[in-house]
């Protein structure tokens, strides 16, 4: 990469929308994602999602294909199977593709790195057969496999979707409980029983659906202010209405800016892409305001939650 480019890190709904938006506004865009193809959660979710510009609703998987094709047609360079592992003080990012290291040197960066599942700590929690919600959704909906027949779900995050995915793959959910339940797993080497508040259940697998938290480590490495928001899932970077951090050339959107629905992630990504094009000097601020107005209804509650985040600390990483 050379100076003047827009770098989008993360190829989920927010990242794809940001890359498309920036490209449509005249920026030269590279999208980096660790998976073999872009799409992120759209590849494994069982739900209908609205195209951010046309408004047409389709399956999440179909929308992933559509946005991927549109991004390539718009000239976005898709750098897949690539992991971005570090942010440096001069705005550059370290990445690796297989054993090949690289240094990415953009003019503007959009972080769309998504979110991660919250864990539950309990005795027997490391036995094979205990999965996060995301893992089970990917396993059933993207890979088309299921490792067992009898399942337990703990927590409410995407729980209905997880249960539907297990059922569609031929499994059965035999027990459910809140994430606050007292748990203990049994089995060697594979899970065979789970104790829930003193009651034993025979299971092949357990799903931990305790919630999600923003994955914004690269923003934290960039020395931008963070604050806490329960509504947004935990620690989040402090952003303006367009997703710009304290560093004008670092923009954050989607789950990395606070956990949200795919529709909100797509809208926020579109705005972030326009903001990146403004910072790259290829479009006016008026175009950014117009993009925000387009998604005003979708973003209303989201912007209110983000505006309530007060700066609390800057991570001392250097």
mmCIF file of C-alpha atoms in Angstrom:
data_model
loop_
_atom_site.group_PDB
_atom_site.id
_atom_site.type_symbol
_atom_site.label_atom_id
_atom_site.label_comp_id
_atom_site.label_asym_id
_atom_site.label_seq_id
_atom_site.Cartn_x
_atom_site.Cartn_y
_atom_site.Cartn_z
ATOM 1 C CA UNK A 1 0.000 0.000 0.000
ATOM 2 C CA UNK A 2 0.997 3.610 -0.485
ATOM 3 C CA UNK A 3 -0.083 6.842 1.140
ATOM 4 C CA UNK A 4 -3.448 8.054 -0.135
ATOM 5 C CA UNK A 5 -5.139 4.680 0.195
ATOM 6 C CA UNK A 6 -8.031 3.755 2.490
ATOM 7 C CA UNK A 7 -7.465 0.552 4.435
ATOM 8 C CA UNK A 8 -10.475 -1.352 5.787
ATOM 9 C CA UNK A 9 -9.581 -3.982 8.387
ATOM 10 C CA UNK A 10 -12.330 -6.577 8.675
ATOM 11 C CA UNK A 11 -14.602 -7.948 5.982
ATOM 12 C CA UNK A 12 -17.874 -8.438 7.846
ATOM 13 C CA UNK A 13 -21.003 -6.372 7.139
ATOM 14 C CA UNK A 14 -19.510 -3.133 8.461
ATOM 15 C CA UNK A 15 -16.204 -3.625 6.649
ATOM 16 C CA UNK A 16 -17.797 -4.533 3.320
ATOM 17 C CA UNK A 17 -20.146 -1.541 3.527
ATOM 18 C CA UNK A 18 -17.261 0.773 4.461
ATOM 19 C CA UNK A 19 -15.104 -0.466 1.582
ATOM 20 C CA UNK A 20 -17.948 -0.065 -0.913
ATOM 21 C CA UNK A 21 -18.865 3.387 0.378
ATOM 22 C CA UNK A 22 -15.285 4.658 0.283
ATOM 23 C CA UNK A 23 -14.789 3.274 -3.226
ATOM 24 C CA UNK A 24 -18.063 4.787 -4.450
ATOM 25 C CA UNK A 25 -16.867 8.149 -3.121
ATOM 26 C CA UNK A 26 -13.640 7.926 -5.131
ATOM 27 C CA UNK A 27 -11.119 6.421 -2.706
ATOM 28 C CA UNK A 28 -8.643 3.677 -3.524
ATOM 29 C CA UNK A 29 -9.559 0.921 -1.100
ATOM 30 C CA UNK A 30 -7.935 -2.232 0.243
ATOM 31 C CA UNK A 31 -9.999 -4.544 2.444
ATOM 32 C CA UNK A 32 -8.107 -7.002 4.660
ATOM 33 C CA UNK A 33 -9.760 -10.012 6.276
ATOM 34 C CA UNK A 34 -8.368 -13.107 7.985
ATOM 35 C CA UNK A 35 -10.937 -15.448 6.413
ATOM 36 C CA UNK A 36 -10.653 -16.958 2.940
ATOM 37 C CA UNK A 37 -13.545 -14.798 1.742
ATOM 38 C CA UNK A 38 -15.205 -11.636 2.987
ATOM 39 C CA UNK A 39 -18.593 -11.656 4.670
ATOM 40 C CA UNK A 40 -17.890 -12.234 8.357
ATOM 41 C CA UNK A 41 -21.048 -12.989 10.326
ATOM 42 C CA UNK A 42 -23.133 -12.790 7.167
ATOM 43 C CA UNK A 43 -21.639 -16.151 6.191
ATOM 44 C CA UNK A 44 -23.032 -17.996 9.205
ATOM 45 C CA UNK A 45 -26.123 -16.129 10.452
ATOM 46 C CA UNK A 46 -29.667 -17.452 9.888
ATOM 47 C CA UNK A 47 -31.488 -14.163 9.287
ATOM 48 C CA UNK A 48 -32.587 -11.766 6.587
ATOM 49 C CA UNK A 49 -30.601 -8.553 6.186
ATOM 50 C CA UNK A 50 -31.305 -5.387 4.216
ATOM 51 C CA UNK A 51 -28.892 -4.198 1.502
ATOM 52 C CA UNK A 52 -27.583 -0.861 2.820
ATOM 53 C CA UNK A 53 -28.320 1.103 -0.371
ATOM 54 C CA UNK A 54 -31.030 -0.724 -2.323
ATOM 55 C CA UNK A 55 -32.985 -1.682 0.802
ATOM 56 C CA UNK A 56 -33.668 -5.146 -0.616
ATOM 57 C CA UNK A 57 -33.853 -7.864 2.032
ATOM 58 C CA UNK A 58 -32.228 -11.236 1.433
ATOM 59 C CA UNK A 59 -30.556 -13.994 3.382
ATOM 60 C CA UNK A 60 -27.361 -12.975 5.128
ATOM 61 C CA UNK A 61 -25.350 -15.423 3.010
ATOM 62 C CA UNK A 62 -26.773 -14.027 -0.215
ATOM 63 C CA UNK A 63 -26.040 -10.476 0.889
ATOM 64 C CA UNK A 64 -22.429 -11.448 1.659
ATOM 65 C CA UNK A 65 -22.028 -12.687 -1.918
ATOM 66 C CA UNK A 66 -23.689 -9.569 -3.338
ATOM 67 C CA UNK A 67 -21.557 -7.129 -1.329
ATOM 68 C CA UNK A 68 -18.367 -9.076 -2.070
ATOM 69 C CA UNK A 69 -19.109 -8.938 -5.808
ATOM 70 C CA UNK A 70 -20.042 -5.255 -5.659
ATOM 71 C CA UNK A 71 -16.843 -4.406 -3.791
ATOM 72 C CA UNK A 72 -14.688 -6.184 -6.350
ATOM 73 C CA UNK A 73 -16.577 -4.504 -9.205
ATOM 74 C CA UNK A 74 -15.983 -1.120 -7.523
ATOM 75 C CA UNK A 75 -12.228 -1.782 -7.566
ATOM 76 C CA UNK A 76 -11.739 -2.730 -3.917
ATOM 77 C CA UNK A 77 -8.582 -4.798 -3.495
ATOM 78 C CA UNK A 78 -9.646 -7.819 -1.425
ATOM 79 C CA UNK A 79 -6.695 -9.032 0.631
ATOM 80 C CA UNK A 80 -8.131 -12.167 2.274
ATOM 81 C CA UNK A 81 -6.450 -14.879 4.371
ATOM 82 C CA UNK A 82 -4.494 -12.039 5.961
ATOM 83 C CA UNK A 83 -4.236 -11.256 9.673
ATOM 84 C CA UNK A 84 -3.562 -7.729 10.921
ATOM 85 C CA UNK A 85 -1.763 -8.188 14.221
ATOM 86 C CA UNK A 86 -0.458 -4.760 15.241
ATOM 87 C CA UNK A 87 -0.902 -1.000 15.005
ATOM 88 C CA UNK A 88 2.066 1.381 15.071
ATOM 89 C CA UNK A 89 2.234 4.981 16.188
ATOM 90 C CA UNK A 90 2.753 6.340 12.679
ATOM 91 C CA UNK A 91 -0.532 4.954 11.357
ATOM 92 C CA UNK A 92 0.932 1.799 9.835
ATOM 93 C CA UNK A 93 -0.246 -1.737 10.563
ATOM 94 C CA UNK A 94 1.615 -5.017 10.715
ATOM 95 C CA UNK A 95 0.012 -7.972 8.947
ATOM 96 C CA UNK A 96 0.810 -11.496 7.821
ATOM 97 C CA UNK A 97 -0.450 -13.650 4.992
ATOM 98 C CA UNK A 98 0.674 -17.159 5.767
ATOM 99 C CA UNK A 99 4.374 -16.790 6.493
ATOM 100 C CA UNK A 100 4.604 -13.557 4.496
ATOM 101 C CA UNK A 101 4.852 -10.442 6.704
ATOM 102 C CA UNK A 102 3.733 -7.081 5.366
ATOM 103 C CA UNK A 103 3.492 -3.474 6.474
ATOM 104 C CA UNK A 104 0.322 -1.621 5.521
ATOM 105 C CA UNK A 105 0.741 2.144 5.184
ATOM 106 C CA UNK A 106 -2.630 3.768 4.437
ATOM 107 C CA UNK A 107 -3.714 7.366 4.524
ATOM 108 C CA UNK A 108 -6.900 6.483 6.401
ATOM 109 C CA UNK A 109 -7.912 3.297 8.210
ATOM 110 C CA UNK A 110 -11.378 1.954 8.976
ATOM 111 C CA UNK A 111 -11.434 -0.641 11.743
ATOM 112 C CA UNK A 112 -14.304 -3.085 11.332
ATOM 113 C CA UNK A 113 -12.861 -5.911 13.399
ATOM 114 C CA UNK A 114 -16.152 -7.142 14.850
ATOM 115 C CA UNK A 115 -16.748 -8.694 18.254
ATOM 116 C CA UNK A 116 -15.899 -11.800 20.250
ATOM 117 C CA UNK A 117 -17.977 -14.137 22.424
ATOM 118 C CA UNK A 118 -17.929 -13.631 26.166
ATOM 119 C CA UNK A 119 -16.708 -16.715 28.056
ATOM 120 C CA UNK A 120 -18.161 -18.527 31.052
ATOM 121 C CA UNK A 121 -15.729 -19.937 33.584
ATOM 122 C CA UNK A 122 -16.824 -23.163 35.281
ATOM 123 C CA UNK A 123 -15.432 -26.510 36.363
ATOM 124 C CA UNK A 124 -15.072 -28.757 33.322
ATOM 125 C CA UNK A 125 -15.380 -25.788 30.992
ATOM 126 C CA UNK A 126 -12.311 -26.827 28.993
ATOM 127 C CA UNK A 127 -13.601 -30.316 28.092
ATOM 128 C CA UNK A 128 -13.935 -30.910 24.345
ATOM 129 C CA UNK A 129 -17.541 -30.335 23.317
ATOM 130 C CA UNK A 130 -18.050 -26.888 24.830
ATOM 131 C CA UNK A 131 -18.414 -24.170 22.186
ATOM 132 C CA UNK A 132 -19.074 -20.467 21.910
ATOM 133 C CA UNK A 133 -22.234 -19.353 20.138
ATOM 134 C CA UNK A 134 -20.277 -18.081 17.146
ATOM 135 C CA UNK A 135 -18.490 -21.411 16.797
ATOM 136 C CA UNK A 136 -21.772 -23.348 16.658
ATOM 137 C CA UNK A 137 -23.311 -20.933 14.151
ATOM 138 C CA UNK A 138 -20.262 -21.253 11.910
ATOM 139 C CA UNK A 139 -20.162 -25.027 12.342
ATOM 140 C CA UNK A 140 -23.813 -25.574 11.452
ATOM 141 C CA UNK A 141 -24.581 -22.820 8.948
ATOM 142 C CA UNK A 142 -21.265 -22.232 7.183
ATOM 143 C CA UNK A 143 -19.523 -25.608 7.412
ATOM 144 C CA UNK A 144 -22.613 -27.816 7.477
ATOM 145 C CA UNK A 145 -21.530 -30.070 10.348
ATOM 146 C CA UNK A 146 -22.659 -30.826 13.901
ATOM 147 C CA UNK A 147 -20.481 -32.628 16.435
ATOM 148 C CA UNK A 148 -23.262 -34.109 18.571
ATOM 149 C CA UNK A 149 -27.004 -34.728 18.879
ATOM 150 C CA UNK A 150 -27.946 -33.481 22.385
ATOM 151 C CA UNK A 151 -27.135 -29.876 23.257
ATOM 152 C CA UNK A 152 -27.420 -27.379 26.095
ATOM 153 C CA UNK A 153 -27.474 -23.597 25.634
ATOM 154 C CA UNK A 154 -26.446 -21.202 28.401
ATOM 155 C CA UNK A 155 -27.203 -17.520 27.947
ATOM 156 C CA UNK A 156 -29.551 -15.560 25.688
ATOM 157 C CA UNK A 157 -27.197 -14.034 23.090
ATOM 158 C CA UNK A 158 -28.464 -15.272 19.690
ATOM 159 C CA UNK A 159 -29.926 -18.247 21.585
ATOM 160 C CA UNK A 160 -33.007 -18.652 19.360
ATOM 161 C CA UNK A 161 -30.871 -18.496 16.235
ATOM 162 C CA UNK A 162 -28.438 -21.027 17.720
ATOM 163 C CA UNK A 163 -31.252 -23.425 18.624
ATOM 164 C CA UNK A 164 -32.741 -23.138 15.124
ATOM 165 C CA UNK A 165 -29.312 -23.811 13.612
ATOM 166 C CA UNK A 166 -28.804 -26.902 15.767
ATOM 167 C CA UNK A 167 -32.255 -28.195 14.842
ATOM 168 C CA UNK A 168 -31.665 -27.582 11.139
ATOM 169 C CA UNK A 169 -28.438 -29.602 11.394
ATOM 170 C CA UNK A 170 -30.262 -32.528 13.023
ATOM 171 C CA UNK A 171 -29.540 -31.883 16.703
ATOM 172 C CA UNK A 172 -31.782 -31.270 19.713
ATOM 173 C CA UNK A 173 -31.479 -28.758 22.549
ATOM 174 C CA UNK A 174 -32.285 -30.693 25.721
ATOM 175 C CA UNK A 175 -31.782 -27.926 28.275
ATOM 176 C CA UNK A 176 -31.358 -24.172 28.454
ATOM 177 C CA UNK A 177 -30.394 -21.875 31.284
ATOM 178 C CA UNK A 178 -29.345 -18.336 32.021
ATOM 179 C CA UNK A 179 -25.649 -17.530 31.890
ATOM 180 C CA UNK A 180 -25.737 -17.078 35.681
ATOM 181 C CA UNK A 181 -26.560 -20.767 36.279
ATOM 182 C CA UNK A 182 -24.118 -22.888 38.282
ATOM 183 C CA UNK A 183 -22.469 -25.216 35.762
ATOM 184 C CA UNK A 184 -20.132 -28.181 35.886
ATOM 185 C CA UNK A 185 -19.045 -30.303 32.956
ATOM 186 C CA UNK A 186 -18.118 -34.004 32.985
ATOM 187 C CA UNK A 187 -16.492 -36.317 30.455
ATOM 188 C CA UNK A 188 -13.139 -37.714 29.342
ATOM 189 C CA UNK A 189 -11.926 -36.905 26.758
ATOM 190 C CA UNK A 190 -15.290 -35.644 25.396
ATOM 191 C CA UNK A 191 -18.141 -33.936 27.209
ATOM 192 C CA UNK A 192 -20.890 -36.373 28.247
ATOM 193 C CA UNK A 193 -22.778 -34.682 31.104
ATOM 194 C CA UNK A 194 -23.485 -31.157 32.294
ATOM 195 C CA UNK A 195 -24.666 -30.262 35.785
ATOM 196 C CA UNK A 196 -26.971 -27.218 35.865
ATOM 197 C CA UNK A 197 -27.908 -25.838 39.282
ATOM 198 C CA UNK A 198 -27.517 -29.327 40.757
ATOM 199 C CA UNK A 199 -29.403 -31.207 37.996
ATOM 200 C CA UNK A 200 -27.564 -33.584 35.621
ATOM 201 C CA UNK A 201 -28.183 -33.663 31.879
ATOM 202 C CA UNK A 202 -26.741 -36.043 29.295
ATOM 203 C CA UNK A 203 -25.341 -33.934 26.431
ATOM 204 C CA UNK A 204 -22.909 -34.132 23.526
ATOM 205 C CA UNK A 205 -22.329 -30.391 23.336
ATOM 206 C CA UNK A 206 -22.727 -27.131 25.212
ATOM 207 C CA UNK A 207 -23.142 -23.663 23.715
ATOM 208 C CA UNK A 208 -22.018 -20.626 25.696
ATOM 209 C CA UNK A 209 -24.235 -17.743 24.575
ATOM 210 C CA UNK A 210 -23.314 -15.276 27.321
ATOM 211 C CA UNK A 211 -23.026 -12.239 25.061
ATOM 212 C CA UNK A 212 -20.472 -10.485 22.907
ATOM 213 C CA UNK A 213 -17.867 -7.782 23.380
ATOM 214 C CA UNK A 214 -16.287 -5.361 20.889
ATOM 215 C CA UNK A 215 -12.959 -6.437 19.385
ATOM 216 C CA UNK A 216 -11.180 -3.091 19.147
ATOM 217 C CA UNK A 217 -7.624 -4.057 20.139
ATOM 218 C CA UNK A 218 -6.116 -2.277 17.130
ATOM 219 C CA UNK A 219 -7.808 0.958 18.173
ATOM 220 C CA UNK A 220 -6.464 0.457 21.688
ATOM 221 C CA UNK A 221 -2.960 -0.049 20.253
ATOM 222 C CA UNK A 222 -3.392 3.267 18.439
ATOM 223 C CA UNK A 223 -3.634 5.210 21.729
ATOM 224 C CA UNK A 224 -7.168 6.541 21.241
ATOM 225 C CA UNK A 225 -9.467 7.206 24.222
ATOM 226 C CA UNK A 226 -11.823 4.435 25.343
ATOM 227 C CA UNK A 227 -14.897 4.461 27.569
ATOM 228 C CA UNK A 228 -17.287 1.896 29.017
ATOM 229 C CA UNK A 229 -20.829 1.317 27.796
ATOM 230 C CA UNK A 230 -22.999 -1.565 28.955
ATOM 231 C CA UNK A 231 -25.359 -0.828 26.073
ATOM 232 C CA UNK A 232 -22.523 -1.260 23.554
ATOM 233 C CA UNK A 233 -21.043 -4.369 25.125
ATOM 234 C CA UNK A 234 -18.128 -3.064 27.196
ATOM 235 C CA UNK A 235 -15.038 -1.017 26.417
ATOM 236 C CA UNK A 236 -15.390 0.963 23.197
ATOM 237 C CA UNK A 237 -13.400 3.701 21.480
ATOM 238 C CA UNK A 238 -14.800 7.209 21.841
ATOM 239 C CA UNK A 239 -16.047 8.290 18.402
ATOM 240 C CA UNK A 240 -17.770 11.238 16.791
ATOM 241 C CA UNK A 241 -21.079 10.946 14.917
ATOM 242 C CA UNK A 242 -19.272 9.683 11.807
ATOM 243 C CA UNK A 243 -17.149 7.058 13.541
ATOM 244 C CA UNK A 244 -13.947 9.120 13.666
ATOM 245 C CA UNK A 245 -11.717 8.576 16.686
ATOM 246 C CA UNK A 246 -9.411 11.125 18.317
ATOM 247 C CA UNK A 247 -7.096 10.334 15.394
ATOM 248 C CA UNK A 248 -8.914 11.751 12.366
ATOM 249 C CA UNK A 249 -7.379 9.075 10.116
ATOM 250 C CA UNK A 250 -8.663 6.207 12.296
ATOM 251 C CA UNK A 251 -12.366 5.385 11.967
ATOM 252 C CA UNK A 252 -14.180 2.553 13.772
ATOM 253 C CA UNK A 253 -17.497 0.975 12.834
ATOM 254 C CA UNK A 254 -19.706 -2.060 13.354
ATOM 255 C CA UNK A 255 -19.316 -4.352 16.354
ATOM 256 C CA UNK A 256 -15.817 -2.970 17.004
ATOM 257 C CA UNK A 257 -17.510 0.320 17.916
ATOM 258 C CA UNK A 258 -20.072 -1.483 20.078
ATOM 259 C CA UNK A 259 -22.077 -4.656 19.495
ATOM 260 C CA UNK A 260 -24.998 -4.115 17.131
ATOM 261 C CA UNK A 261 -27.298 -5.776 14.614
ATOM 262 C CA UNK A 262 -26.099 -6.500 11.058
ATOM 263 C CA UNK A 263 -28.423 -3.777 9.715
ATOM 264 C CA UNK A 264 -26.831 -1.189 12.018
ATOM 265 C CA UNK A 265 -23.347 -2.484 11.178
ATOM 266 C CA UNK A 266 -24.049 -2.058 7.454
ATOM 267 C CA UNK A 267 -25.375 1.480 7.932
ATOM 268 C CA UNK A 268 -22.506 2.460 10.193
ATOM 269 C CA UNK A 269 -20.008 0.982 7.748
ATOM 270 C CA UNK A 270 -21.473 3.019 4.889
ATOM 271 C CA UNK A 271 -21.074 6.216 6.922
ATOM 272 C CA UNK A 272 -17.554 5.241 8.007
ATOM 273 C CA UNK A 273 -16.547 4.638 4.394
ATOM 274 C CA UNK A 274 -17.748 8.097 3.410
ATOM 275 C CA UNK A 275 -15.855 9.572 6.378
ATOM 276 C CA UNK A 276 -12.713 7.769 5.215
ATOM 277 C CA UNK A 277 -13.116 9.228 1.730
ATOM 278 C CA UNK A 278 -13.405 12.704 3.272
ATOM 279 C CA UNK A 279 -10.246 12.186 5.341
ATOM 280 C CA UNK A 280 -8.453 10.862 2.244
ATOM 281 C CA UNK A 281 -9.321 14.131 0.486
ATOM 282 C CA UNK A 282 -11.363 12.684 -2.373
ATOM 283 C CA UNK A 283 -14.846 13.911 -1.430
ATOM 284 C CA UNK A 284 -16.408 16.822 0.455
ATOM 285 C CA UNK A 285 -17.885 16.855 3.942
ATOM 286 C CA UNK A 286 -21.283 17.433 2.347
ATOM 287 C CA UNK A 287 -21.178 13.935 0.868
ATOM 288 C CA UNK A 288 -20.545 12.510 4.334
ATOM 289 C CA UNK A 289 -23.482 14.401 5.829
ATOM 290 C CA UNK A 290 -25.702 13.128 3.012
ATOM 291 C CA UNK A 291 -24.618 9.541 3.717
ATOM 292 C CA UNK A 292 -25.433 9.960 7.398
ATOM 293 C CA UNK A 293 -28.855 11.407 6.601
ATOM 294 C CA UNK A 294 -29.595 8.396 4.393
ATOM 295 C CA UNK A 295 -29.260 6.110 7.440
ATOM 296 C CA UNK A 296 -30.641 8.502 10.077
ATOM 297 C CA UNK A 297 -33.528 6.238 11.140
ATOM 298 C CA UNK A 298 -31.398 3.091 11.377
ATOM 299 C CA UNK A 299 -28.672 4.900 13.307
ATOM 300 C CA UNK A 300 -30.758 7.011 15.726
ATOM 301 C CA UNK A 301 -30.552 4.782 18.808
ATOM 302 C CA UNK A 302 -26.986 3.774 17.964
ATOM 303 C CA UNK A 303 -25.767 7.374 17.842
ATOM 304 C CA UNK A 304 -27.475 8.112 21.160
ATOM 305 C CA UNK A 305 -25.643 5.199 22.797
ATOM 306 C CA UNK A 306 -22.300 6.217 21.303
ATOM 307 C CA UNK A 307 -22.730 9.849 22.320
ATOM 308 C CA UNK A 308 -23.147 8.737 25.952
ATOM 309 C CA UNK A 309 -19.672 7.153 26.057
ATOM 310 C CA UNK A 310 -17.305 9.315 28.102
ATOM 311 C CA UNK A 311 -13.528 9.026 27.621
ATOM 312 C CA UNK A 312 -12.098 7.143 30.600
ATOM 313 C CA UNK A 313 -8.602 6.024 29.643
ATOM 314 C CA UNK A 314 -5.982 5.633 26.948
ATOM 315 C CA UNK A 315 -4.181 2.291 26.939
ATOM 316 C CA UNK A 316 -0.411 2.882 27.480
ATOM 317 C CA UNK A 317 0.966 0.481 24.883
ATOM 318 C CA UNK A 318 4.201 2.285 24.014
#
